[in-house]
Structures are given as C-alpha cells and as structure tokens.
mmCIF file of N, CA and C and ligand atoms in Angstrom:
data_model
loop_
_atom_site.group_PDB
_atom_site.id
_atom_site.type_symbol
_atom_site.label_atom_id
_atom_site.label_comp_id
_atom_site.label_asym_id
_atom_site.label_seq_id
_atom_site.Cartn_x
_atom_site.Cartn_y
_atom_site.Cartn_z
ATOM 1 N N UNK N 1 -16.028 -9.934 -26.166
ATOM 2 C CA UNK N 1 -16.306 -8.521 -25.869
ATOM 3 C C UNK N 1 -15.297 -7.627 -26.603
ATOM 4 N N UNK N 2 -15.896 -6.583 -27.383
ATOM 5 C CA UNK N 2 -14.869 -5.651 -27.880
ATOM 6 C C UNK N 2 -14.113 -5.066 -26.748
ATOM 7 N N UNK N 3 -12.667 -4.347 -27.365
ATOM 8 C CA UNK N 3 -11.879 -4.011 -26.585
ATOM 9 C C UNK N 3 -12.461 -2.417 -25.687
ATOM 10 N N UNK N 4 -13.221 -1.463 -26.718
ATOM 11 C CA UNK N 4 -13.869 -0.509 -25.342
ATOM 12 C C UNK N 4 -14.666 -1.181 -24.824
ATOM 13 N N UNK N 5 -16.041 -1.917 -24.755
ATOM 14 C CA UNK N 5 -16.981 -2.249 -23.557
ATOM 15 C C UNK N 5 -15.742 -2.866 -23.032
ATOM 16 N N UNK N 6 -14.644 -4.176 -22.951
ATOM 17 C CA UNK N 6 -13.526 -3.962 -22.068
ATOM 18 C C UNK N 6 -12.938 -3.337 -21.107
ATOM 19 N N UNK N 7 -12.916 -2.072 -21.744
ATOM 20 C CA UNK N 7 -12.076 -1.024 -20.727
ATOM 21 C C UNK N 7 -13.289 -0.286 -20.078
ATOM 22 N N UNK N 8 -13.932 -0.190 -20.582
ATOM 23 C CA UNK N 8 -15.268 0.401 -19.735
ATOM 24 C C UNK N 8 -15.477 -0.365 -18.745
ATOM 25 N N UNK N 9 -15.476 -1.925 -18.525
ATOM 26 C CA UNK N 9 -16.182 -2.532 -17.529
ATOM 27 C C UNK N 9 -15.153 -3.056 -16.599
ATOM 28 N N UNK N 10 -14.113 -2.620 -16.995
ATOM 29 C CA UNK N 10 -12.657 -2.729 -16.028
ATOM 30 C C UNK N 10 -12.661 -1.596 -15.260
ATOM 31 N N UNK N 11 -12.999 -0.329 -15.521
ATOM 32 C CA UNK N 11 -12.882 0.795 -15.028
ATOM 33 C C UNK N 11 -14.005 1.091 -13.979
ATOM 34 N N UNK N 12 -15.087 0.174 -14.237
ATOM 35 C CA UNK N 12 -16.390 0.451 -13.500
ATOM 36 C C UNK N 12 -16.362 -0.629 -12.360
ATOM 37 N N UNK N 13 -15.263 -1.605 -12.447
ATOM 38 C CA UNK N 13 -15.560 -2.793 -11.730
ATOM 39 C C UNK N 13 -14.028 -2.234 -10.786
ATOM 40 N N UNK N 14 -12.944 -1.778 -10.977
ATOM 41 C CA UNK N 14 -12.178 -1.271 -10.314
ATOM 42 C C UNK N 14 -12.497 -0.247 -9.080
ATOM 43 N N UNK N 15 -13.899 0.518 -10.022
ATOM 44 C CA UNK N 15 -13.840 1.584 -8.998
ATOM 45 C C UNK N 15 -14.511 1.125 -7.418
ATOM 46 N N UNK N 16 -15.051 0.164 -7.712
ATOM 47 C CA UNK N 16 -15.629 -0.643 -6.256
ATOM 48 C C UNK N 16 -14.621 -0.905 -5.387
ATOM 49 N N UNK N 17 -13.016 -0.782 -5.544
ATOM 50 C CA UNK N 17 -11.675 -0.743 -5.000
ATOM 51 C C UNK N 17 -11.595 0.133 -4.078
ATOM 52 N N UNK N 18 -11.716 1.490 -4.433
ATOM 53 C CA UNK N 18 -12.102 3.091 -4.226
ATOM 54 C C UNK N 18 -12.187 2.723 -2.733
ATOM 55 N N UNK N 19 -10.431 3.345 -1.920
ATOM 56 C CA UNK N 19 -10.588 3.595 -0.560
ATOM 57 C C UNK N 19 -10.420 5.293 -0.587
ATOM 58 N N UNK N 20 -11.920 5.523 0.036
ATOM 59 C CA UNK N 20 -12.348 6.847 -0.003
ATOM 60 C C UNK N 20 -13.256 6.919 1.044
ATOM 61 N N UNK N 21 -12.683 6.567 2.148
ATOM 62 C CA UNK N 21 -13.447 6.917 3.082
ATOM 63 C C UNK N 21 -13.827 8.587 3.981
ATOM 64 N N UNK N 22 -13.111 9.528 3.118
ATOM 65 C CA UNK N 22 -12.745 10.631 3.662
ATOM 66 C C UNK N 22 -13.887 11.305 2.568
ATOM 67 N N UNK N 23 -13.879 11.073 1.400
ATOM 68 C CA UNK N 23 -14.865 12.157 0.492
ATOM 69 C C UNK N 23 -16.348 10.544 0.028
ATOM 70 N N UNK N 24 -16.082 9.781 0.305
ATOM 71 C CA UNK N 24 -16.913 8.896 -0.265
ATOM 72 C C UNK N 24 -17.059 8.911 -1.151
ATOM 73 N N UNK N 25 -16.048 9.152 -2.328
ATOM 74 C CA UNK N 25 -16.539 9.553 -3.879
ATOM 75 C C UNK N 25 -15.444 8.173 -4.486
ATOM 76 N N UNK N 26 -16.226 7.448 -5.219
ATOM 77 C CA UNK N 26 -15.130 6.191 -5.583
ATOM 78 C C UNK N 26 -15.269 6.792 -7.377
ATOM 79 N N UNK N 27 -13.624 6.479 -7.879
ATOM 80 C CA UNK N 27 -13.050 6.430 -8.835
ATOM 81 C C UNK N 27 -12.833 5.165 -9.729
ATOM 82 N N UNK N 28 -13.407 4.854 -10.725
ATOM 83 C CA UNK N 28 -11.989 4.270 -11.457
ATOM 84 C C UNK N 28 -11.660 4.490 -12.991
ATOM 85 N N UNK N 29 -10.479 3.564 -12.794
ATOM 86 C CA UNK N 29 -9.709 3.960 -14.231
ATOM 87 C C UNK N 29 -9.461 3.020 -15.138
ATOM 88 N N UNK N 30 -9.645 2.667 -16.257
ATOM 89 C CA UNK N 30 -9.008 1.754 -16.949
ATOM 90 C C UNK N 30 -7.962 2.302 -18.075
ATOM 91 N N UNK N 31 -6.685 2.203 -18.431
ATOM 92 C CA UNK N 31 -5.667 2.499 -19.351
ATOM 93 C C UNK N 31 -5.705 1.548 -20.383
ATOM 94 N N UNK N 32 -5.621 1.598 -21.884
ATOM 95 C CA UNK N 32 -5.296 0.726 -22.467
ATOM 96 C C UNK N 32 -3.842 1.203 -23.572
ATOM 97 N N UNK N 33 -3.009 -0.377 -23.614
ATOM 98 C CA UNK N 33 -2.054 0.647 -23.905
ATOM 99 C C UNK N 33 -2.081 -0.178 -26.010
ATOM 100 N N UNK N 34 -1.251 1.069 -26.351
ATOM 101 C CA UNK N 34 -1.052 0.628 -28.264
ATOM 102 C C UNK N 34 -1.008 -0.836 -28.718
ATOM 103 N N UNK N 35 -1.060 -1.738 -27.578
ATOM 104 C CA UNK N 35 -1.014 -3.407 -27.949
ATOM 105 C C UNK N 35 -1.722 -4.126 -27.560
ATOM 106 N N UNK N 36 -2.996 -3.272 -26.674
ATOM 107 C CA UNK N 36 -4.327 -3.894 -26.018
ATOM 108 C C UNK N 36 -4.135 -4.511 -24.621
ATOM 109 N N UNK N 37 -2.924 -4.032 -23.758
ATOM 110 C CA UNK N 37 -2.934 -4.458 -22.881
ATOM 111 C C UNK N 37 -4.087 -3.366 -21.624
ATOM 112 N N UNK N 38 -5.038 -3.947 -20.381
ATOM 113 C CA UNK N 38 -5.637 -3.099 -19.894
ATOM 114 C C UNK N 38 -4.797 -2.890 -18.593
ATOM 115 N N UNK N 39 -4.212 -2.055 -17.730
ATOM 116 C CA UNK N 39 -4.475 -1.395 -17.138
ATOM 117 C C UNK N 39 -5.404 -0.957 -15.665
ATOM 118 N N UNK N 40 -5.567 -0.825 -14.700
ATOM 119 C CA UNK N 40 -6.577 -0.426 -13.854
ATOM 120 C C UNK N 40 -6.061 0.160 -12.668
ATOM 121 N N UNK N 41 -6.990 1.105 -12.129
ATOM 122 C CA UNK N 41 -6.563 1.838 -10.727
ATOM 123 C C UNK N 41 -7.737 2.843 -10.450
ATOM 124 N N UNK N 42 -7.930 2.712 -8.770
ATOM 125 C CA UNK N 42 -8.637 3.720 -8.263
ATOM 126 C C UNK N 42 -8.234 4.210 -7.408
ATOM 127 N N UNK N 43 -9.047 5.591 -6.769
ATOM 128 C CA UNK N 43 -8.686 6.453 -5.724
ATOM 129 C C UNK N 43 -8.102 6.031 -4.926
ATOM 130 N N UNK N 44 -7.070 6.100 -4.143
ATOM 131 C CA UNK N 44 -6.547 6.030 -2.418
ATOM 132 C C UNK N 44 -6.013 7.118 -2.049
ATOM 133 N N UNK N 45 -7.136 7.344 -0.912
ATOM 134 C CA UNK N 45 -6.969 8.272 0.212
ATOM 135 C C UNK N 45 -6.079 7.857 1.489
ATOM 136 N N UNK N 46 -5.658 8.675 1.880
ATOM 137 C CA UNK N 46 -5.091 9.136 2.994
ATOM 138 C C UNK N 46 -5.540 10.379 4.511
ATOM 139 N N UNK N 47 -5.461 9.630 5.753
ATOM 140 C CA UNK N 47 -5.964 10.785 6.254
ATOM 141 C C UNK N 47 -5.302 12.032 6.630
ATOM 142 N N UNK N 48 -3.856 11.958 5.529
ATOM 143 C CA UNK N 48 -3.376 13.379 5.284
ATOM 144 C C UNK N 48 -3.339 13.573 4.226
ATOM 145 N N UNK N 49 -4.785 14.277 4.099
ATOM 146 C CA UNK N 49 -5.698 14.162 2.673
ATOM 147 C C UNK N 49 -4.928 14.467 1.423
ATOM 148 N N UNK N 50 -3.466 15.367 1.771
ATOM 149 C CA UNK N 50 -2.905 15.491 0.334
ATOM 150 C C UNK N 50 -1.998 14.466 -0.229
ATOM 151 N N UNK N 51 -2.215 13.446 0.545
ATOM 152 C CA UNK N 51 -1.296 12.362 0.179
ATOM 153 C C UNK N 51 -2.141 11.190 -0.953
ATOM 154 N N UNK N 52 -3.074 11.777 -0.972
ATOM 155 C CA UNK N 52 -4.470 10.728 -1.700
ATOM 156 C C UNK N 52 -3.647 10.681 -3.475
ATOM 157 N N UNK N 53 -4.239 9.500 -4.027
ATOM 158 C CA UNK N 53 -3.860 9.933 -4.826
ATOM 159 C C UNK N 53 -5.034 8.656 -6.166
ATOM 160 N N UNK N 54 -4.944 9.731 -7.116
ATOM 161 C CA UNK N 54 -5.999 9.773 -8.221
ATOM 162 C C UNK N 54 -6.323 8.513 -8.750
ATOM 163 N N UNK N 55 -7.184 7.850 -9.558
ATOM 164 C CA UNK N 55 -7.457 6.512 -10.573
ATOM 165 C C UNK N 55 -6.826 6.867 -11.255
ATOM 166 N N UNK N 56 -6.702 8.030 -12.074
ATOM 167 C CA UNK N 56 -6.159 7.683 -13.466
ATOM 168 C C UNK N 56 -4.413 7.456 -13.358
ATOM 169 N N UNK N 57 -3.899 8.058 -11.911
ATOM 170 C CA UNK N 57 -2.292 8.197 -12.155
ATOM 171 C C UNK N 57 -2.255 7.099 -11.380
ATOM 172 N N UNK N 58 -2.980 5.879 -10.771
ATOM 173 C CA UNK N 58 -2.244 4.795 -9.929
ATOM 174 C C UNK N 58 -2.597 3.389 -11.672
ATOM 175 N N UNK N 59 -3.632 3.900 -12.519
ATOM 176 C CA UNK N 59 -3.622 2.894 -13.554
ATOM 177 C C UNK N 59 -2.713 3.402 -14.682
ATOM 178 N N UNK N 60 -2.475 4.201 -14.711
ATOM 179 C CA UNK N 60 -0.910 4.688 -16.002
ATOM 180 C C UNK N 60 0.080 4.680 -15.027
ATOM 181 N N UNK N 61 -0.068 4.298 -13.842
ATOM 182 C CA UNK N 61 1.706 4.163 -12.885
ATOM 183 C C UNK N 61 1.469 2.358 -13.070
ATOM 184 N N UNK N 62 0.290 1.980 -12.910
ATOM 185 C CA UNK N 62 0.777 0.061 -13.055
ATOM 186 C C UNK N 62 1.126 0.085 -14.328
ATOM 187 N N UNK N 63 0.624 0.421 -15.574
ATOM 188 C CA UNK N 63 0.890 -0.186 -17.200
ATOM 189 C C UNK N 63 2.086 0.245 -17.010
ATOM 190 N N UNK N 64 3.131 1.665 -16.193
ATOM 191 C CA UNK N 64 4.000 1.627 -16.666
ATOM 192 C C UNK N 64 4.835 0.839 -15.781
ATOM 193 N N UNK N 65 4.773 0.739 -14.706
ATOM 194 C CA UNK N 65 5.274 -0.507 -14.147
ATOM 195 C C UNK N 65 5.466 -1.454 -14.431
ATOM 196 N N UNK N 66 4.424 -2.383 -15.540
ATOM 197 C CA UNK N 66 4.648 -3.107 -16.200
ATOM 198 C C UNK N 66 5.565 -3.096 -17.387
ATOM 199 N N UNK N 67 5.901 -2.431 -17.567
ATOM 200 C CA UNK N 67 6.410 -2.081 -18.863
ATOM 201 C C UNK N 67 6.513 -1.046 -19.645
ATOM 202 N N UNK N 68 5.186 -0.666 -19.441
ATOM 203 C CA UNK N 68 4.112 -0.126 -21.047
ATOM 204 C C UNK N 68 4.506 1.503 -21.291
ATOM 205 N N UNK N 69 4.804 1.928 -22.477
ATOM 206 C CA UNK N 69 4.750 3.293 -22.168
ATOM 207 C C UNK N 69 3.914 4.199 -23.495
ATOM 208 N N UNK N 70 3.445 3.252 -24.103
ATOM 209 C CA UNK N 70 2.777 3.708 -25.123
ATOM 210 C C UNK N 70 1.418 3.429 -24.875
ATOM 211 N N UNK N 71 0.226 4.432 -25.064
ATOM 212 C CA UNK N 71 -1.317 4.212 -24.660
ATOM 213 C C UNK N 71 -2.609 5.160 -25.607
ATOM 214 N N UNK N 72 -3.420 4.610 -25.633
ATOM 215 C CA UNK N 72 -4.322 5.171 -26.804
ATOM 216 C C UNK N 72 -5.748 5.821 -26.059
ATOM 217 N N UNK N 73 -5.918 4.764 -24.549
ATOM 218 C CA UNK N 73 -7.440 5.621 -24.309
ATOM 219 C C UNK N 73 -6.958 5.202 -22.894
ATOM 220 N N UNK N 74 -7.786 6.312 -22.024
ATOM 221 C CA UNK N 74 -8.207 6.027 -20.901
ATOM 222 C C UNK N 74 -9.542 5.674 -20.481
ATOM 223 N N UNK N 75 -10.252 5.325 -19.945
ATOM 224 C CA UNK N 75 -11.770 5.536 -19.670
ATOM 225 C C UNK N 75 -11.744 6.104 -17.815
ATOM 226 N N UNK N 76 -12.409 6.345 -17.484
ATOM 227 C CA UNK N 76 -12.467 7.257 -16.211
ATOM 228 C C UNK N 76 -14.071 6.828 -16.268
ATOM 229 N N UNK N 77 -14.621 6.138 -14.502
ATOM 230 C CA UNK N 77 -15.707 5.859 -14.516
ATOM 231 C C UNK N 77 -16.760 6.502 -13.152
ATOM 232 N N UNK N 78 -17.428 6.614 -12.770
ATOM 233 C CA UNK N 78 -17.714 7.097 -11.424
ATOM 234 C C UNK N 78 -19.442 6.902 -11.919
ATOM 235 N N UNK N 79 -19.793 6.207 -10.562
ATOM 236 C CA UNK N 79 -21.227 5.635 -10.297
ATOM 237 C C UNK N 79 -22.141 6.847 -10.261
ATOM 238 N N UNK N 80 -22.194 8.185 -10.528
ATOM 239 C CA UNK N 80 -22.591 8.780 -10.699
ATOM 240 C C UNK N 80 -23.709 9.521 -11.434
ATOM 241 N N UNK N 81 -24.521 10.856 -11.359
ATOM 242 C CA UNK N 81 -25.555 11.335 -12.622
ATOM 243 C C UNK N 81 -24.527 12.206 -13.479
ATOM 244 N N UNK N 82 -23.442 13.103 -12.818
ATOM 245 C CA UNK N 82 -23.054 13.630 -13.186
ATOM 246 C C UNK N 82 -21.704 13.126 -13.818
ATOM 247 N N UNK N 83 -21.120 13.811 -15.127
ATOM 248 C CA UNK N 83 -19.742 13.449 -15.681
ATOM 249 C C UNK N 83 -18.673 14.273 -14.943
ATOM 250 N N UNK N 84 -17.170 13.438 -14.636
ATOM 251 C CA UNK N 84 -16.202 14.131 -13.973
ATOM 252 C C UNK N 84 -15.305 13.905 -14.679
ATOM 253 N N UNK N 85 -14.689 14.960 -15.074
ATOM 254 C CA UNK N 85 -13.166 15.093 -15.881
ATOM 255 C C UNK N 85 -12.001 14.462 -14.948
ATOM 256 N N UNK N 86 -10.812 14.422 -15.755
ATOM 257 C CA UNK N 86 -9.767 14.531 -14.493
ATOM 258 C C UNK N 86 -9.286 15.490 -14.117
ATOM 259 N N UNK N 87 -8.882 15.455 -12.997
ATOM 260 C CA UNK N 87 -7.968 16.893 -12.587
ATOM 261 C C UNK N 87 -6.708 17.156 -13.250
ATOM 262 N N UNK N 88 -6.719 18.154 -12.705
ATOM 263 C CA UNK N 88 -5.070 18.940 -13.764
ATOM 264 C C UNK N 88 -4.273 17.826 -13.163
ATOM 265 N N UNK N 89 -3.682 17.575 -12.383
ATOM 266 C CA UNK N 89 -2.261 17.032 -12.297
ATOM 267 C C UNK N 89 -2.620 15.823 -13.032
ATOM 268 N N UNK N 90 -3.830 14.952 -12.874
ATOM 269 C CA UNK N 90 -4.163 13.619 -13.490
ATOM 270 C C UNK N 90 -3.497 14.048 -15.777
ATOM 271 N N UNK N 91 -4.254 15.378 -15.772
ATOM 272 C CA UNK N 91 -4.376 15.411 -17.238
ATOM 273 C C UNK N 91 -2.390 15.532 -17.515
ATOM 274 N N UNK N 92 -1.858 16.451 -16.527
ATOM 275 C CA UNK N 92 -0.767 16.601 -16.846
ATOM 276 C C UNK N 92 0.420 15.217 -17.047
ATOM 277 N N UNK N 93 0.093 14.514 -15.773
ATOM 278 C CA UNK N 93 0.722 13.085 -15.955
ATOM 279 C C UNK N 93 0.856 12.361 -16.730
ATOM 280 N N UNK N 94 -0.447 12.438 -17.556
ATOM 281 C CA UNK N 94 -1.152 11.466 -18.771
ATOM 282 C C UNK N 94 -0.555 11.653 -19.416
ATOM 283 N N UNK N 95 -0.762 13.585 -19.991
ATOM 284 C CA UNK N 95 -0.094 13.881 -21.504
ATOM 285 C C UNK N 95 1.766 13.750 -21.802
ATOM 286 N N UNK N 96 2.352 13.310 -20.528
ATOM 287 C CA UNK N 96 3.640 12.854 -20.508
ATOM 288 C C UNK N 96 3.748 11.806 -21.146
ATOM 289 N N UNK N 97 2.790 10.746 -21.275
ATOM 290 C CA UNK N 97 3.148 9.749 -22.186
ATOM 291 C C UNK N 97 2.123 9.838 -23.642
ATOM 292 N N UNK N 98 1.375 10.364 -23.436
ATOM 293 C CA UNK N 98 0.740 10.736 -25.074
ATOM 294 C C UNK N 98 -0.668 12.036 -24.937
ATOM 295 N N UNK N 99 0.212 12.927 -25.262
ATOM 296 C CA UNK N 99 -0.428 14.231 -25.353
ATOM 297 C C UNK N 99 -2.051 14.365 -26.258
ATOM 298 N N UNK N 100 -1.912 13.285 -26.888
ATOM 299 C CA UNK N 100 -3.115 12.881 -27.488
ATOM 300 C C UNK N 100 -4.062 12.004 -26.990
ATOM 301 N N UNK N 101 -3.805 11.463 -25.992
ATOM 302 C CA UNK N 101 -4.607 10.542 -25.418
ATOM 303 C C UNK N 101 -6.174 10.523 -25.459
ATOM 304 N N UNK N 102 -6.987 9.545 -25.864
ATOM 305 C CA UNK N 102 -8.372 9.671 -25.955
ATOM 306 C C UNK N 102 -8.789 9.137 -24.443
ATOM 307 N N UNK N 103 -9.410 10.353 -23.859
ATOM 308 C CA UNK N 103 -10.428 10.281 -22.350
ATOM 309 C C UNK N 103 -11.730 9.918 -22.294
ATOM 310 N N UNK N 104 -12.408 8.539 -22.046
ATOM 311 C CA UNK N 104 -13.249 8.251 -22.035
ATOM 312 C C UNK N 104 -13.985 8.601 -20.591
ATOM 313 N N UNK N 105 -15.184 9.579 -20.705
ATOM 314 C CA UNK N 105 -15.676 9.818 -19.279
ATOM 315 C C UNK N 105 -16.859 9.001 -19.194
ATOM 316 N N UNK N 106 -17.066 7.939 -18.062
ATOM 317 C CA UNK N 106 -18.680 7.497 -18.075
ATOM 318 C C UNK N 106 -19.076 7.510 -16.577
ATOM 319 N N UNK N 107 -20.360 7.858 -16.647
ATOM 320 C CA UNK N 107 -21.225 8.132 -15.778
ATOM 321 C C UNK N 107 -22.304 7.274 -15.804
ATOM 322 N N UNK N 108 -23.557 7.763 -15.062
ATOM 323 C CA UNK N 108 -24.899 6.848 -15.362
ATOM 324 C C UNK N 108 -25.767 7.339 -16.428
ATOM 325 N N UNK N 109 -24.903 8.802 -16.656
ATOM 326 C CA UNK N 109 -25.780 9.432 -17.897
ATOM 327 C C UNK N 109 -25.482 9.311 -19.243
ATOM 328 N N UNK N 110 -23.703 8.269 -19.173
ATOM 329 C CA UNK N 110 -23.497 8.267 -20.539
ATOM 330 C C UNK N 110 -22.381 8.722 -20.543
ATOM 331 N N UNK N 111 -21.424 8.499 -22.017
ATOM 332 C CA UNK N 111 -20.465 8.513 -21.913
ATOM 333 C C UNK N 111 -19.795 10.019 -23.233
ATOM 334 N N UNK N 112 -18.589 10.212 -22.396
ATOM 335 C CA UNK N 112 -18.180 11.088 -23.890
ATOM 336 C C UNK N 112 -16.766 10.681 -23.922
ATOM 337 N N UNK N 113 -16.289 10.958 -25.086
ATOM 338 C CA UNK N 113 -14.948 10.948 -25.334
ATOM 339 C C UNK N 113 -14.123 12.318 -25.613
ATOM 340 N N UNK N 114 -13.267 12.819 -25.328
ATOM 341 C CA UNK N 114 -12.306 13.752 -25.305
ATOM 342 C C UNK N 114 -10.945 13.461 -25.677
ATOM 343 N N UNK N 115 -10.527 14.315 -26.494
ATOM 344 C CA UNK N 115 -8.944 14.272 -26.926
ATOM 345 C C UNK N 115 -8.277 14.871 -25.610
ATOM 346 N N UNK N 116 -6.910 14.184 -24.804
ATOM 347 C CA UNK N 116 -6.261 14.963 -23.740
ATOM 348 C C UNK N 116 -6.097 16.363 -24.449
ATOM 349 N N UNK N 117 -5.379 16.503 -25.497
ATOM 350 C CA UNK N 117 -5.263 18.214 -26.167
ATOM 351 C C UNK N 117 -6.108 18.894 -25.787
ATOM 352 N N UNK N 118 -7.344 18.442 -25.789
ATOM 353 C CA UNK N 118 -8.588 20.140 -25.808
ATOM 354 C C UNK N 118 -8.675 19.713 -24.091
ATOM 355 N N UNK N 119 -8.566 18.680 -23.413
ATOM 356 C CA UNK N 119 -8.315 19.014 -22.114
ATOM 357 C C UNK N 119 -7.378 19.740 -21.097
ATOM 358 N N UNK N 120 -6.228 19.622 -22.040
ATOM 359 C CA UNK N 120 -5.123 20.228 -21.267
ATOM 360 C C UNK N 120 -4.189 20.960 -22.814
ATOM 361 N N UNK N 121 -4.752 21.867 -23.048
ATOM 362 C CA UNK N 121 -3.791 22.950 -24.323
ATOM 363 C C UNK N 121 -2.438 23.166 -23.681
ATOM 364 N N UNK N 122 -1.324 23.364 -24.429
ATOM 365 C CA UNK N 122 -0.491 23.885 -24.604
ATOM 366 C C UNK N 122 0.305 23.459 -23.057
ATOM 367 N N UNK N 123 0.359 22.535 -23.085
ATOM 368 C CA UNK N 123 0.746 21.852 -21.613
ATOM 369 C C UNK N 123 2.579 21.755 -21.738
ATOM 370 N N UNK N 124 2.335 21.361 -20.341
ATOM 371 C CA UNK N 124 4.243 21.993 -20.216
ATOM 372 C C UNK N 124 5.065 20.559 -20.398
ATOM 373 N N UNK N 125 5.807 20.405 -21.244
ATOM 374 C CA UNK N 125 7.380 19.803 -22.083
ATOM 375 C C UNK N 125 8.498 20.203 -21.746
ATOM 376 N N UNK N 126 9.430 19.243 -21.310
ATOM 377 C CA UNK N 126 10.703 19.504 -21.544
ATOM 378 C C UNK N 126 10.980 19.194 -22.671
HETATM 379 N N1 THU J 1 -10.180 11.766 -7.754
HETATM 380 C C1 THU J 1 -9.765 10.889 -8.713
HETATM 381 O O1 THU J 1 -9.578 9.698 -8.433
HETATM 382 N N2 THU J 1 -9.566 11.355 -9.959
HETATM 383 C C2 THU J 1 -9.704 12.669 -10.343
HETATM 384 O O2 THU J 1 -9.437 13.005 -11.477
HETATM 385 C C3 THU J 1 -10.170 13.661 -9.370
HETATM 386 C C4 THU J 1 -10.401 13.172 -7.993
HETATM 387 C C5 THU J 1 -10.389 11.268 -6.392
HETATM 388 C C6 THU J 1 -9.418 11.785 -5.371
HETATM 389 C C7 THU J 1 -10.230 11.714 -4.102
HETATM 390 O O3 THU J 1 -10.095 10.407 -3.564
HETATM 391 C C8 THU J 1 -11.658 11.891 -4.545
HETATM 392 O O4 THU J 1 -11.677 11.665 -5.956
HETATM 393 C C9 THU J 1 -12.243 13.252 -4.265
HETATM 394 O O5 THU J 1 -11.428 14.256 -4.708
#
C-alpha cells in the first residue's frame, strides 16, 4: 500500500476510537512524519466539555512523544457527507512544528488537500 492510502486508512480506522459520547461526532487523525513514520489520534471528551481534546493534537502529541518533530501531512477523517477542517487551536499547534504542513481532509464525499499556510495566514511565532 502506498504511503497516503496508508495514512488515510489509519486515520479512518482510528477514528472508531472517538470517545465522544457528549457530541457523538468521532474524529480521526493520522500524522506522518519526514521519515514515514505514522502517527494516530482521536477525539477525547470529557464531561467538563472544555477539557476534550482534538485528533489532530493527541496524533502530533504521540509522534512527538515518540520522538518525531519533523512532519509533512496530516490527514483528518470523519465518517461523514460533509468536509471538516480543523479548528484554530488544532491549526495553531500543527503550524508549531511545520507551518507548511499538507492537511488532508476526507469525508464520504472525498477528499481535499490544503497547505496549513492558506489555513492559518500569518500565524503567531516566537
Ligand atoms: N474535534 C476534533 O477532534 N478535531 C477538530 O478539529 C474539531 C473538533 C472534536 C472535538 C469534539 O470531541 C468533537 O469534535 C466536537 O467538537
């Protein structure tokens, strides 16, 4: 299997993880990082709902746990008709380790790819 259907079917098979019993909306994520290592994480909620926290920042918190701090794509998956971006804090987290990051969104309608840049412009650096 090539390395995207890879991360695509890591991200779609993760999101069945998805403890979301509060919005019923399951997430997942697959990270891959500059040396082909994958990555994975979905939603966990909390029932002090602001404690929940995203697919894409619990699968770029394991690669970097592991190690990893260099990464080329994300894919972001949800069983869905409709396509869902990530949220700001998700995009902001990301572009901390590569402001360029390619965002793979898939749905049941199909997939697109996005540069993090045109998702999150002129984003904040120390
Ligand atoms: N969620 C994500 O996992 N990623 C996002 O980018 C946005 C939202 C989750 C959080 C919560 O469990 C559910 O989707 C509804 O907001």
């Amino acid at each position: 299997m090539d390395k995207s259907k890879e991360l695509a079917k890591a991200a779609e098979k993760v999101a069945l993880n998805a403890y979301s019993p509060f919005s019923g909306f399951k997430v997942g994520a697959a990270i891959i990082t500059e040396s082909g290592e994958i990555f994975t994480g979905c939603n966990v909620e909390n029932s002090s709902y602001g404690l929940t926290v995203c697919a894409e920042r619990i699968a770029l918190f394991n690669a970097v746990t592991a190690g990893h701090k260099k990464f080329s794509e994300i894919v972001i998956y949800t069983n869905t008709d409709k396509a869902f971006y990530p949220c700001g804090a998700c995009r902001q987290v990301l572009a901390e380790f590569n402001p360029e990051l390619e965002v793979t969104i898939i749905c049941n309608n199909g997939k697109e790819t996005i540069n993090l840049q045109e998702l999150l412009p002129k984003q904040f650096r120390l």
